[in-house]
Coordinates of C-alpha atoms in Angstrom, one line a residue:
M1390 CA 103.9 73.0 103.5
A1391 CA 102.9 76.7 104.7
I1392 CA 103.9 75.6 108.4
L1393 CA 107.8 76.0 107.3
L1394 CA 107.0 79.8 106.6
L1395 CA 106.9 79.9 110.5
I1396 CA 110.3 78.6 111.3
P1397 CA 112.0 81.7 110.7
F1398 CA 109.4 83.4 112.7
F1399 CA 110.1 81.4 115.7
V1400 CA 114.0 81.4 115.4
V1401 CA 113.6 85.5 115.6
R1402 CA 110.8 85.6 118.2
F1403 CA 112.1 83.1 120.6
W1404 CA 115.8 81.7 119.9
L1405 CA 117.0 85.6 119.0
L1406 CA 115.2 87.2 121.6
G1407 CA 116.4 84.7 124.4
W1408 CA 120.2 84.6 123.0
L1409 CA 120.1 88.7 123.3
D1410 CA 118.4 88.9 126.6
K1411 CA 118.0 85.9 129.1
T1412 CA 114.9 87.7 130.6
G1413 CA 113.9 89.1 127.2
I1414 CA 111.5 85.9 126.5
E1415 CA 109.8 86.3 130.2
R1416 CA 109.5 90.1 129.6
A1417 CA 107.7 89.9 126.3
A1418 CA 105.4 86.9 127.5
H1419 CA 104.1 89.4 130.3
F1420 CA 100.5 90.6 130.0
A1421 CA 99.1 93.6 131.6
P1422 CA 96.1 92.9 134.1
M1423 CA 93.1 92.6 132.1
Y1424 CA 89.6 93.9 133.4
G1425 CA 86.0 93.5 132.5
G1426 CA 86.0 92.7 128.5
E1427 CA 89.5 93.0 128.3
R1428 CA 89.7 89.4 129.7
I1429 CA 87.6 88.0 126.8
A1430 CA 89.8 90.0 124.3
F1431 CA 93.0 88.2 126.0
W1432 CA 91.3 84.8 125.6
A1433 CA 90.2 85.5 122.0
Y1434 CA 94.0 86.7 121.3
Q1435 CA 95.6 83.5 122.8
I1436 CA 93.2 81.4 121.0
S1437 CA 93.8 83.2 117.7
T1438 CA 97.2 83.3 118.0
M1439 CA 97.3 79.3 118.5
A1440 CA 94.9 79.1 115.6
L1441 CA 97.3 81.2 113.3
V1442 CA 99.9 78.5 114.2
F1443 CA 97.9 75.5 114.0
W1444 CA 96.0 76.7 110.8
M1445 CA 99.5 76.8 109.1
F1446 CA 99.7 73.2 109.3
R1447 CA 96.8 72.6 107.0
L1448 CA 97.7 75.0 104.4
K1449 CA 100.4 74.8 101.2
M1450 CA 102.2 77.7 100.0
I1451 CA 101.1 78.6 96.5
I1452 CA 104.2 79.4 94.5
E1453 CA 102.8 81.2 91.3
L1454 CA 104.8 84.1 89.9
D1455 CA 102.1 86.8 90.1
S1456 CA 101.5 90.0 92.1
L1457 CA 99.7 88.1 94.9
F1458 CA 102.7 85.9 95.3
G1459 CA 105.0 89.0 95.0
V1460 CA 103.3 91.1 97.3
G1461 CA 102.9 88.1 100.0
A1462 CA 106.7 87.6 99.8
V1463 CA 107.6 91.4 100.5
L1464 CA 105.0 91.6 103.0
Y1465 CA 106.4 88.2 104.7
A1466 CA 110.1 89.4 104.4
T1467 CA 109.0 92.6 105.9
G1468 CA 107.3 91.4 108.8
L1469 CA 110.3 89.1 109.5
A1470 CA 112.8 92.0 109.1
M1471 CA 110.4 94.3 111.3
L1472 CA 110.4 91.5 114.1
A1473 CA 114.1 91.2 114.1
K1474 CA 114.5 94.8 114.5
S1475 CA 111.8 95.1 117.5
V1476 CA 113.1 92.1 119.1
I1477 CA 116.9 93.6 119.1
D1478 CA 115.4 96.7 120.3
F1479 CA 113.4 94.9 122.8
A1480 CA 116.2 93.2 124.1
A1481 CA 118.1 96.3 125.3
P1482 CA 115.5 98.2 127.5
A1483 CA 116.4 101.8 128.4
V1484 CA 117.0 102.7 131.7
N1485 CA 113.5 103.9 132.3
G1486 CA 112.3 100.6 131.4
F1487 CA 110.7 101.3 128.0
R1488 CA 111.9 101.8 124.4
K1489 CA 111.8 105.0 122.5
S1490 CA 114.4 104.5 120.1
G1491 CA 114.7 102.1 117.1
L1492 CA 111.4 101.0 115.6
Y1493 CA 110.0 102.1 118.7
C1494 CA 110.4 105.8 117.9
F1495 CA 107.7 105.1 114.7
T1496 CA 105.2 102.8 116.8
R1497 CA 104.6 102.1 120.2
N1498 CA 104.1 98.3 119.3
P1499 CA 106.5 97.5 116.7
M1500 CA 106.1 93.5 117.6
Y1501 CA 102.6 93.4 117.0
V1502 CA 103.0 95.5 113.6
S1503 CA 105.3 93.1 112.6
Y1504 CA 103.1 90.2 113.4
F1505 CA 100.5 91.6 111.4
V1506 CA 102.5 92.1 108.3
F1507 CA 104.1 89.0 108.8
F1508 CA 101.0 87.2 108.7
L1509 CA 99.3 89.0 106.2
G1510 CA 102.3 88.1 104.0
C1511 CA 101.3 84.4 105.0
V1512 CA 97.7 84.9 104.2
L1513 CA 99.0 86.0 100.6
L1514 CA 101.3 83.4 100.1
T1515 CA 98.8 80.8 101.1
R1516 CA 96.0 82.3 99.4
S1517 CA 93.9 81.5 102.5
F1518 CA 90.7 83.5 103.3
S1519 CA 90.3 81.4 106.6
L1520 CA 93.7 82.3 107.7
F1521 CA 92.8 85.9 106.9
L1522 CA 89.8 85.7 109.2
I1523 CA 91.9 84.4 111.8
L1524 CA 94.5 87.2 111.4
L1525 CA 91.5 89.8 111.6
C1526 CA 90.5 88.1 115.2
F1527 CA 93.9 88.1 116.1
Q1528 CA 94.4 91.6 115.2
V1529 CA 91.2 93.2 116.6
S1530 CA 91.7 91.2 120.1
G1531 CA 95.7 92.3 120.1
H1532 CA 94.3 95.9 120.0
W1533 CA 92.5 95.3 123.4
V1534 CA 95.6 93.7 124.8
I1535 CA 97.5 96.6 123.7
L1536 CA 95.2 99.2 125.2
A1537 CA 95.5 97.2 128.7
E1538 CA 99.2 97.4 128.3
E1539 CA 99.3 101.1 127.6
R1540 CA 97.3 101.3 130.7
W1541 CA 99.8 99.5 132.8
C1542 CA 102.7 101.3 131.1
L1543 CA 101.0 104.6 132.2
E1544 CA 100.8 103.4 136.0
Q1545 CA 104.6 102.2 136.0
F1546 CA 106.1 104.8 134.0
G1547 CA 103.9 108.0 134.4
E1548 CA 104.7 111.1 133.0
P1549 CA 107.5 110.1 130.8
Y1550 CA 105.2 107.3 129.1
S1551 CA 102.3 109.8 128.8
Q1552 CA 104.7 112.2 126.9
Y1553 CA 105.7 109.0 124.8
L1554 CA 102.1 108.4 124.0
C1555 CA 101.5 111.7 122.9
E1556 CA 104.7 111.8 120.6
T1557 CA 104.4 108.2 119.1
G1558 CA 101.5 106.7 117.4
R1559 CA 100.2 103.0 118.5
Y1560 CA 100.6 101.3 115.2
L1561 CA 102.0 104.0 113.0

């Protein structure tokens, strides 16, 4: 059952974050105010998130020792490791309220990047084109959520965040 692939993801994303920082889960679940078309993107993001999880119940992991399986396993493990590191970094916010160290010095959105890498690994491990399409919807809608978050961060943190925008890429 492919759903078993999600157990480590949920352990890291929820248990580890909650264990490291009691307010971490609440902070990670905070979404910036959405306006206009961003609201549609927000709901597309929420629905595609649920679809990624529930679709995994329908799938089986295909274990064939070939390059597709190998690449999928590497992406899966890399995404999980990136998620763990981004959760650890997120659990200890800087004094100014946002992180610029750890994975946050390479990408402004390490959790979102790790989600994509992790689920792309799941796509390859299950060899599911339908899961890939759901992942694309998740990623495109997530981009608009990220744009709203960046606007909110600019309002909250001002010039230091504006400088961070110039220094660090959104994704890579």
